[in-house]
XYZ file of C-alpha atoms in Angstrom:
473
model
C 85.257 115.218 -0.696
C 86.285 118.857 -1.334
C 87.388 119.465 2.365
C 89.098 116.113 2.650
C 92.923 116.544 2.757
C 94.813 113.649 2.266
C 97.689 111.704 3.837
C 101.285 112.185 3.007
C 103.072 109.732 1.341
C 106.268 110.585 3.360
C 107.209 106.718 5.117
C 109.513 107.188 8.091
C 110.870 104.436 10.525
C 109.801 105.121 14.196
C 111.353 103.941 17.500
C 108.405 103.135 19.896
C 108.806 102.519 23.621
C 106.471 99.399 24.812
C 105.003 98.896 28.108
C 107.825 95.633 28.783
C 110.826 97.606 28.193
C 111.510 96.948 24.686
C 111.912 99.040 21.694
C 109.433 98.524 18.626
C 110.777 98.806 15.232
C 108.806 99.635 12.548
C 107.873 101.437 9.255
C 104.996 103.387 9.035
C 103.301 106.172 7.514
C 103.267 109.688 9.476
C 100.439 109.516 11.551
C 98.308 111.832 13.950
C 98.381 111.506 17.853
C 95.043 111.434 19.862
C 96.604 113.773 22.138
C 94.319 116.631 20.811
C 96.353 119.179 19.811
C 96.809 122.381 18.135
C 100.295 124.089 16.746
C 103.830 125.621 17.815
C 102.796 129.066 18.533
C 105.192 131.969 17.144
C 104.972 136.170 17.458
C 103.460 137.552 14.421
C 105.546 140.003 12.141
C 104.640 142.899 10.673
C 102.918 142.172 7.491
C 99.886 144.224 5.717
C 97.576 141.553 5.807
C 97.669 141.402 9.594
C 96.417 144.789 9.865
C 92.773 144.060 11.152
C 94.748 141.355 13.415
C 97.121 144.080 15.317
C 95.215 144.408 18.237
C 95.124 140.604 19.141
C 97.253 139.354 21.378
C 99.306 136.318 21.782
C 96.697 134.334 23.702
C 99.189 131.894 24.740
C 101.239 134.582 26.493
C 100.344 133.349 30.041
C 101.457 130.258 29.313
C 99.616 127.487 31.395
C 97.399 130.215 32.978
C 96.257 131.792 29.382
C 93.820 128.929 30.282
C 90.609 129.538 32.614
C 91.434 126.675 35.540
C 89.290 125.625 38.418
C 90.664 125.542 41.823
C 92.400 122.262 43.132
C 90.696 119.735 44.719
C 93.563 118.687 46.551
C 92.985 119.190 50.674
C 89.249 120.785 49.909
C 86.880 119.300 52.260
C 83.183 121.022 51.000
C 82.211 122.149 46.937
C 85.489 124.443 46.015
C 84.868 127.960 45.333
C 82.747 129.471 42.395
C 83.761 130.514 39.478
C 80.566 132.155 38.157
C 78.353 134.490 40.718
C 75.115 134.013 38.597
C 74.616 130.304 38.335
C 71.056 130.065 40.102
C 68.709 127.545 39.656
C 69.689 126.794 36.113
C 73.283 125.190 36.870
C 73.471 121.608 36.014
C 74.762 118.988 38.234
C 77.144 116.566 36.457
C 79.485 113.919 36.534
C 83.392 114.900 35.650
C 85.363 112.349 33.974
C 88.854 114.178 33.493
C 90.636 112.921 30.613
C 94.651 113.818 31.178
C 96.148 116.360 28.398
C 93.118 115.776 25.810
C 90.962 118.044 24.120
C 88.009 117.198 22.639
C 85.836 119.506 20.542
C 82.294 119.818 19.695
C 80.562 116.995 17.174
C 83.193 114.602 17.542
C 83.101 111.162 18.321
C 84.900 109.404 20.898
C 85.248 105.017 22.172
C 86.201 104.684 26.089
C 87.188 101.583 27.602
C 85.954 101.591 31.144
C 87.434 99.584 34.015
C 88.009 101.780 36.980
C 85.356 101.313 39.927
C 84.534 104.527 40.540
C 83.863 105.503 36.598
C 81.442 101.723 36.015
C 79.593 103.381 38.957
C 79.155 107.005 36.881
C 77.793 104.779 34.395
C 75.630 102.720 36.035
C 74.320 106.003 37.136
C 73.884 108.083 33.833
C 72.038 104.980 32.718
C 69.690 104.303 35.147
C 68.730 107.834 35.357
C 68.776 108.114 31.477
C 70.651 111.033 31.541
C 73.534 109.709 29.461
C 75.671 112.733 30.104
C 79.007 113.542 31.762
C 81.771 116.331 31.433
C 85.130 115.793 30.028
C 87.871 118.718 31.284
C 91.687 118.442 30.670
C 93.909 118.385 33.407
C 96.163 121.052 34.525
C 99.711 119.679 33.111
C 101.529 120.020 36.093
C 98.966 120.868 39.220
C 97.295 117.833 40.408
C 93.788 117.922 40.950
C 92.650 120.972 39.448
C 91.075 120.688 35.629
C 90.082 123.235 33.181
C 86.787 125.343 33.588
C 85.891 125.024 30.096
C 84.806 120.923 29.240
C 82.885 119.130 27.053
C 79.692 117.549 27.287
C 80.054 113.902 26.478
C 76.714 112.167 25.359
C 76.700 108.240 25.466
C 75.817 106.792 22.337
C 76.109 103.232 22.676
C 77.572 100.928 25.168
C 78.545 97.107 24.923
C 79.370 94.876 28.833
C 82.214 92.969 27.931
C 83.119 91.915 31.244
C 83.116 87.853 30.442
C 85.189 88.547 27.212
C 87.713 90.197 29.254
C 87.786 88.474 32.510
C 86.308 91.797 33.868
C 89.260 93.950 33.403
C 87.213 96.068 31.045
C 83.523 96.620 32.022
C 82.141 98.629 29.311
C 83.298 99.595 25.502
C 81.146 102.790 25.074
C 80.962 104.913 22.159
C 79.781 108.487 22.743
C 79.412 112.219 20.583
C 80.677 115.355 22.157
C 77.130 117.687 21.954
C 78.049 120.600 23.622
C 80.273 122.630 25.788
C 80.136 123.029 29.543
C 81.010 125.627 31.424
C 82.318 124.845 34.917
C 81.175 126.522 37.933
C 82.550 124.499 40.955
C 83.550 121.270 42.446
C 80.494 119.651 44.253
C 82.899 116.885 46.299
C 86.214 117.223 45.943
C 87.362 115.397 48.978
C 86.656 112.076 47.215
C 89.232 112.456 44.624
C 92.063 111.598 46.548
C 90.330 108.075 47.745
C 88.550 107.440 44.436
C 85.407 105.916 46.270
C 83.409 107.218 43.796
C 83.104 110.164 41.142
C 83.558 113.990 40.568
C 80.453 115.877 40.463
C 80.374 119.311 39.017
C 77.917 122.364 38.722
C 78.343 123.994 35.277
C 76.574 126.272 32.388
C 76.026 123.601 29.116
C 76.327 125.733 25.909
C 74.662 123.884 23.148
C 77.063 123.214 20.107
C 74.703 120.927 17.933
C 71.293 122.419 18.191
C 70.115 118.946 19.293
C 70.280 119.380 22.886
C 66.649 121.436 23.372
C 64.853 118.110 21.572
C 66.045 116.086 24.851
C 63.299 116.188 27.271
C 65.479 115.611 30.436
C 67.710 118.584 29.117
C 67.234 122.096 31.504
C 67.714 125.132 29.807
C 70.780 124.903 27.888
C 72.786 127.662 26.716
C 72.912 127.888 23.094
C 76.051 129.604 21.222
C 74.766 133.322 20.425
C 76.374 133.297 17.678
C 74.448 130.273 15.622
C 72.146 131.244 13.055
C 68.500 130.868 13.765
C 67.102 130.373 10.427
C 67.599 127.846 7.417
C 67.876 130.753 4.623
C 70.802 132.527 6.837
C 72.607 128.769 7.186
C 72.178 128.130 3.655
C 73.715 132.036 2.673
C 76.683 131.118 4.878
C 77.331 128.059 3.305
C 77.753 129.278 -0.183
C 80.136 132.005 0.828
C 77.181 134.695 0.013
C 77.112 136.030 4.041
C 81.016 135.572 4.869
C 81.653 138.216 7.791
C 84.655 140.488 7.573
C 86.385 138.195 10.121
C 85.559 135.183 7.886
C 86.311 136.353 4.851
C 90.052 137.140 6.535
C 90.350 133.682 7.765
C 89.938 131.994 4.580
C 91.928 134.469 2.897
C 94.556 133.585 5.314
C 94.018 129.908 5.246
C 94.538 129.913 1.259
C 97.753 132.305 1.642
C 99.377 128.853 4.212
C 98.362 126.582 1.838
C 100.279 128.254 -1.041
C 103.278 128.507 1.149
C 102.891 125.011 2.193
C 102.870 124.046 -1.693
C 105.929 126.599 -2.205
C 108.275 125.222 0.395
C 107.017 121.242 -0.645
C 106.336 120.699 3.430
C 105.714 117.118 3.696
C 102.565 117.515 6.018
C 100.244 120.277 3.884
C 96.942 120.430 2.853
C 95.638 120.156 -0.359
C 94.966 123.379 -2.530
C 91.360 121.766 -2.687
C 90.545 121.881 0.648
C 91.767 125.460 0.968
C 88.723 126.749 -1.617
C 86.119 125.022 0.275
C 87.556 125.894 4.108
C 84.638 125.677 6.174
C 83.864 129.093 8.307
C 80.360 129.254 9.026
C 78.356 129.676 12.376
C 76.389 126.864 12.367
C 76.836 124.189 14.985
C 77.644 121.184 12.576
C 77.853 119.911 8.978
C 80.450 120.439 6.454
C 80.388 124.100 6.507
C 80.554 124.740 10.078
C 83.715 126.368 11.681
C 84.072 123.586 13.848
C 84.745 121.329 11.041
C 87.649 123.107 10.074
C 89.096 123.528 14.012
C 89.147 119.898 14.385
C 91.282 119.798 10.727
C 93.665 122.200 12.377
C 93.934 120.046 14.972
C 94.467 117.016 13.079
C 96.984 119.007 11.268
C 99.234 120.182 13.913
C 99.078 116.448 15.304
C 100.369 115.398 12.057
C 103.478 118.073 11.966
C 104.428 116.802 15.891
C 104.283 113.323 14.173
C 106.436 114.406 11.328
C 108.744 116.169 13.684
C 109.178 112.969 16.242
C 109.478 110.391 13.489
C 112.360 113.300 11.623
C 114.447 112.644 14.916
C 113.985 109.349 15.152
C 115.173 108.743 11.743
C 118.856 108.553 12.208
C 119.128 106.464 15.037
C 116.485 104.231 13.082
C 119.260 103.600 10.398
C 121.891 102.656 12.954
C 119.413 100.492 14.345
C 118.644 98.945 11.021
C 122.533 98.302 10.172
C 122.838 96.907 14.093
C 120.448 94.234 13.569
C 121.830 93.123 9.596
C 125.405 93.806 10.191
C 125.964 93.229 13.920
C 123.691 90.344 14.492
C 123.080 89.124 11.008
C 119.088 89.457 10.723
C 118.225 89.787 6.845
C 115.741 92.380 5.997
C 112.866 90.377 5.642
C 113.617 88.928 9.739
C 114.087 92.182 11.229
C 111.588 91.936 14.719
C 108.893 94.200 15.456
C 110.283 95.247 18.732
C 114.235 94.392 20.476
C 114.638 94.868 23.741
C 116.694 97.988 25.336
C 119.580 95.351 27.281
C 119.939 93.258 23.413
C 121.294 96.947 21.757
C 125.337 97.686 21.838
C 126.382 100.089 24.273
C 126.791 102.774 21.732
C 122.996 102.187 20.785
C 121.675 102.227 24.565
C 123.364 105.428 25.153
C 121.987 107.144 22.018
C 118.271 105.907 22.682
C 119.083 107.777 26.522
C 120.334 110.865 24.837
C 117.644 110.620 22.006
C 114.729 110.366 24.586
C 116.079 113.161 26.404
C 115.746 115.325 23.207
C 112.474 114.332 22.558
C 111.291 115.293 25.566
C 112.843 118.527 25.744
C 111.896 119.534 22.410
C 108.696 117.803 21.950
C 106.791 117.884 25.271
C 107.118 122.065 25.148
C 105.056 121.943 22.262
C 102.614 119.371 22.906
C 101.530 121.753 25.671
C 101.520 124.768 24.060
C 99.733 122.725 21.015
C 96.656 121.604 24.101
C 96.243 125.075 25.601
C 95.668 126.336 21.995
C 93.135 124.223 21.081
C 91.565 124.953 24.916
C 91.719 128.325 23.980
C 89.806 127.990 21.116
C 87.418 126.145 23.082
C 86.796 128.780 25.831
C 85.914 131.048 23.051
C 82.863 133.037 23.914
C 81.228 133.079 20.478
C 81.507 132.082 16.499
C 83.571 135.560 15.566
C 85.855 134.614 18.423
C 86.782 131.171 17.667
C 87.617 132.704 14.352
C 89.901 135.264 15.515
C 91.755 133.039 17.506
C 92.098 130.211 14.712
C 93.078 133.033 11.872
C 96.216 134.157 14.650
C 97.237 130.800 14.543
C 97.063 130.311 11.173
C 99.188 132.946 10.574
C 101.687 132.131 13.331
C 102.339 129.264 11.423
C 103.173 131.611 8.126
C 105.381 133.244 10.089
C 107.118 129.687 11.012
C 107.022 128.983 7.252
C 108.513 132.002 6.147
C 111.360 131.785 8.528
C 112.079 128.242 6.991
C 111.925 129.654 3.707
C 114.588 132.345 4.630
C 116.796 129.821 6.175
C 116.708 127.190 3.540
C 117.905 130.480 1.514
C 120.867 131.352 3.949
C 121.766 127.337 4.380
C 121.379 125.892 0.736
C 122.126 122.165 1.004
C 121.997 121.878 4.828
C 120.063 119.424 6.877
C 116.399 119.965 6.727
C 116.378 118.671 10.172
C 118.613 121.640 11.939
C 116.711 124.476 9.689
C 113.140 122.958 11.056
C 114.563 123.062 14.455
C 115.431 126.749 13.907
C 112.250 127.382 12.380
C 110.592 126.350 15.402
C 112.566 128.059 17.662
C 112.164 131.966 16.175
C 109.516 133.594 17.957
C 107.967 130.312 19.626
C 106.631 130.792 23.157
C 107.189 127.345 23.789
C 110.201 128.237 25.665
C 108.069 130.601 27.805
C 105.305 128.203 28.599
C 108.064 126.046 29.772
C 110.033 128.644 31.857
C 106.364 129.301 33.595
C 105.330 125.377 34.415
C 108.690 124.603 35.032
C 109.415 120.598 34.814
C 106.892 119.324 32.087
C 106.348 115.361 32.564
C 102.985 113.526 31.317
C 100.325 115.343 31.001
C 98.342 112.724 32.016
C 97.164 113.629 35.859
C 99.296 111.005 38.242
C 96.465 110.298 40.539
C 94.193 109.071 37.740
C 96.690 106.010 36.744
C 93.115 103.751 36.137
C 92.104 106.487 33.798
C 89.460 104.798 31.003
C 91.615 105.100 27.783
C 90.106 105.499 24.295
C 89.375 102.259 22.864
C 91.663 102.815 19.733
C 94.976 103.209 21.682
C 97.718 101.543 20.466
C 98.999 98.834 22.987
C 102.494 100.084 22.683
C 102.018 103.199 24.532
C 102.678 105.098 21.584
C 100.675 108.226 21.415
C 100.425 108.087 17.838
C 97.531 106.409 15.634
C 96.763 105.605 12.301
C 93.846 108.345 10.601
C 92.458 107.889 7.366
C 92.010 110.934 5.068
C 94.907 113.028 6.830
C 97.046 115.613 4.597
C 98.854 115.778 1.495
């Protein structure tokens, strides 16, 4: 299609960690991470296209707390305190699954593997009561027990029991569609958290994303996005670029500008000049020209430039790996293993994977944050003209990262790509201030939820990158 970039052709040889201890080698294509993510954020410079975007802030400038969080549930022995003072009688009483560091967005589909007690129970429940709903909200990356306000509303679309095909350690394989957003008010029973003897119940606002949700009969008076147009002739106008806004017309205009520069500077994750003339903007809550289309292609972007990043530092310790195995231990090509194990590598090697792993994590981890609290931003977004604020900022944030490469690849002709990238990410980012403000940054997986259901595509390895058809150029 039109708004279908495609994959690089960039191969690079990764180092993966496995779950035993040993080191997986292989050669793959650059690939996108299902840690939902968003980009490296950077300070915008003056510039006269920014003009109507001047009086928009970094919204990442608070670091961790730029995002709306609920209280902890840690030590709270009753529902923890409200959020919202007007809730009333049309606040809906959920289940809360909370999924680690991901971010899911509206329309998109999602497989869970479920094992853990207390999460067959919430769906034993949601079925029987024929609800099929529950509310997905990130974890706070470094405060246990306390999730974001804004979640998602996860709808179950199908489910398969595969307990006797899996001696019971999985229960269900469940496929389900994000519908909506929830806003969440409170806690209903926090104290059971800590001994897991069953589920999180929340009270929360749903804001309808799809326009599906009023056709449910068991729904209750869901919120529905101001912003989506109520008519077919006004959906239709938007689509074919006739209605743009001001604010929409300035995000595409932007979007084009990145893709030029992406083109310009030959960047080996970019999308295609194609998918640049038929950026989706619109209001409404789903198809091709929707808004949210194009957020969940940013997303899948700035996954595939962490990807591209990773797999650039893994690349030279991947060729002293290679030469280990054919030189050192006399494995031809077509023999090298899929994975050695850390204790079989030369002293020399063991220490570099130590010092390599440190540098991934210090350089990486920063701005796999920052990437998930942009995309939660996005998501806490009161309306349509918001969401496209924010993503136009970001959009040109990452111009600004692009046209510092450009001016160092000028000042360092013929240097390593890898050293100007670095510095390219480092001028302006506010990585370095979203780690100065959480302080240690480990997992962002939540500790206490080490049973968490994982999606059903995760690779065994404990990579937390995945294959994607249709990336980017």
């Amino acid at each position: 299609t039109a708004f279908a970039p495609q994959r690089s052709a960039v191969r690079s040889a990764s180092l993966v960690g496995t779950s035993d201890g040993h080191l997986a080698v292989v050669d793959r294509r650059i690939t996108s991470s299902r840690l939902n993510m968003a980009l490296d954020e950077y300070d915008d410079e003056d510039d006269d296209e920014d003009d109507d975007d001047d009086d928009l802030e970094d919204p990442l400038s608070n670091g961790v707390e730029s995002v709306s969080w609920l209280p902890t549930v840690i030590g709270a022995t009753g529902p923890t305190k409200a959020m919202m003072d007007d809730m009333g009688a049309d606040a809906d009483v959920l289940p809360l699954f909370p999924l680690g560091g991901i971010v899911y967005t509206p329309n998109s589909e999602h497989i869970l593997n479920i094992f853990e007690p207390r999460y067959r129970e919430m769906y034993n429940d949601i079925l029987m009561n024929g609800t099929k709903r529950f509310v997905v909200s990130m974890s706070h990356p470094t405060e246990e027990g306390r999730f974001a306000q804004m979640g998602v509303l996860f709808q179950l679309e199908d489910l398969k029991e595969v307990s006797e095909q899996t001696a019971d350690q999985i229960k269900y394989i469940c496929n389900h569609k994000v519908v909506g957003r929830v806003k969440l008010n409170r806690v209903l029973n926090p104290e059971i958290w800590t001994s897991r003897d069953t589920y999180l119940r929340v009270e929360g606002a749903i804001i309808d994303d799809t326009g599906d949700l009023d056709d449910d009969a068991d729904s209750v008076a869901e919120k529905k996005d101001e912003s989506v147009p109520s008519d077919v002739y006004s959906q239709l106008a938007a689509a074919t670029g006739s209605m743009l806004s001001k604010e929409e017309k300035a995000l595409k205009e932007s979007f084009i500008s990145l893709v030029e520069m992406q083109h310009e500077l030959e960047e080996d994750v970019r999308f295609t000049r194609t998918s640049a003339m038929a950026l989706a903007v619109g209001p409404e809550p789903t198809g091709d020209s929707s808004l949210w289309t194009t957020i969940r292609l940013w997303q899948s972007y700035t996954e595939q430039r962490l990807v591209a990043r990773q797999n650039e530092m893994q690349r030279e310790f991947q060729d002293k790996l290679m030469e280990f195995l054919m030189k050192d231990k006399g494995v031809k090509e077509e023999e090298i293993p899929s994975a050695i194990g850390f204790t079989d590598l030369s002293p020399e090697l063991q220490k570099e994977v130590t010092e390599l792993q440190k540098t991934m994590s210090l350089e990486l981890r920063p701005l796999v944050l920052e990437s998930t609290l942009t995309m939660q931003k996005i998501l806490e977004a009161e309306d349509h003209v918001a969401r496209v604020n924010l993503l136009r900022h970001f959009i040109e944030s990452e111009k600004q990262r692009l046209n510092a490469k450009k001016q160092l690849k000028g000042m360092f002709s013929g240097g390593s790509s890898g050293i100007i990238e670095k510095s390219a990410e480092s001028l302006g980012s506010s990585a370095a201030s979203i780690k100065s403000t959480t302080g240690s940054i480990g997992s962002m997986d939540d500790d206490d939820n080490d049973d968490e259901e994982k999606e059903n595509d995760a690779p065994s390895s404990g990579s937390i990158f995945l294959d994607e058809d249709d990336a980017f150029q």
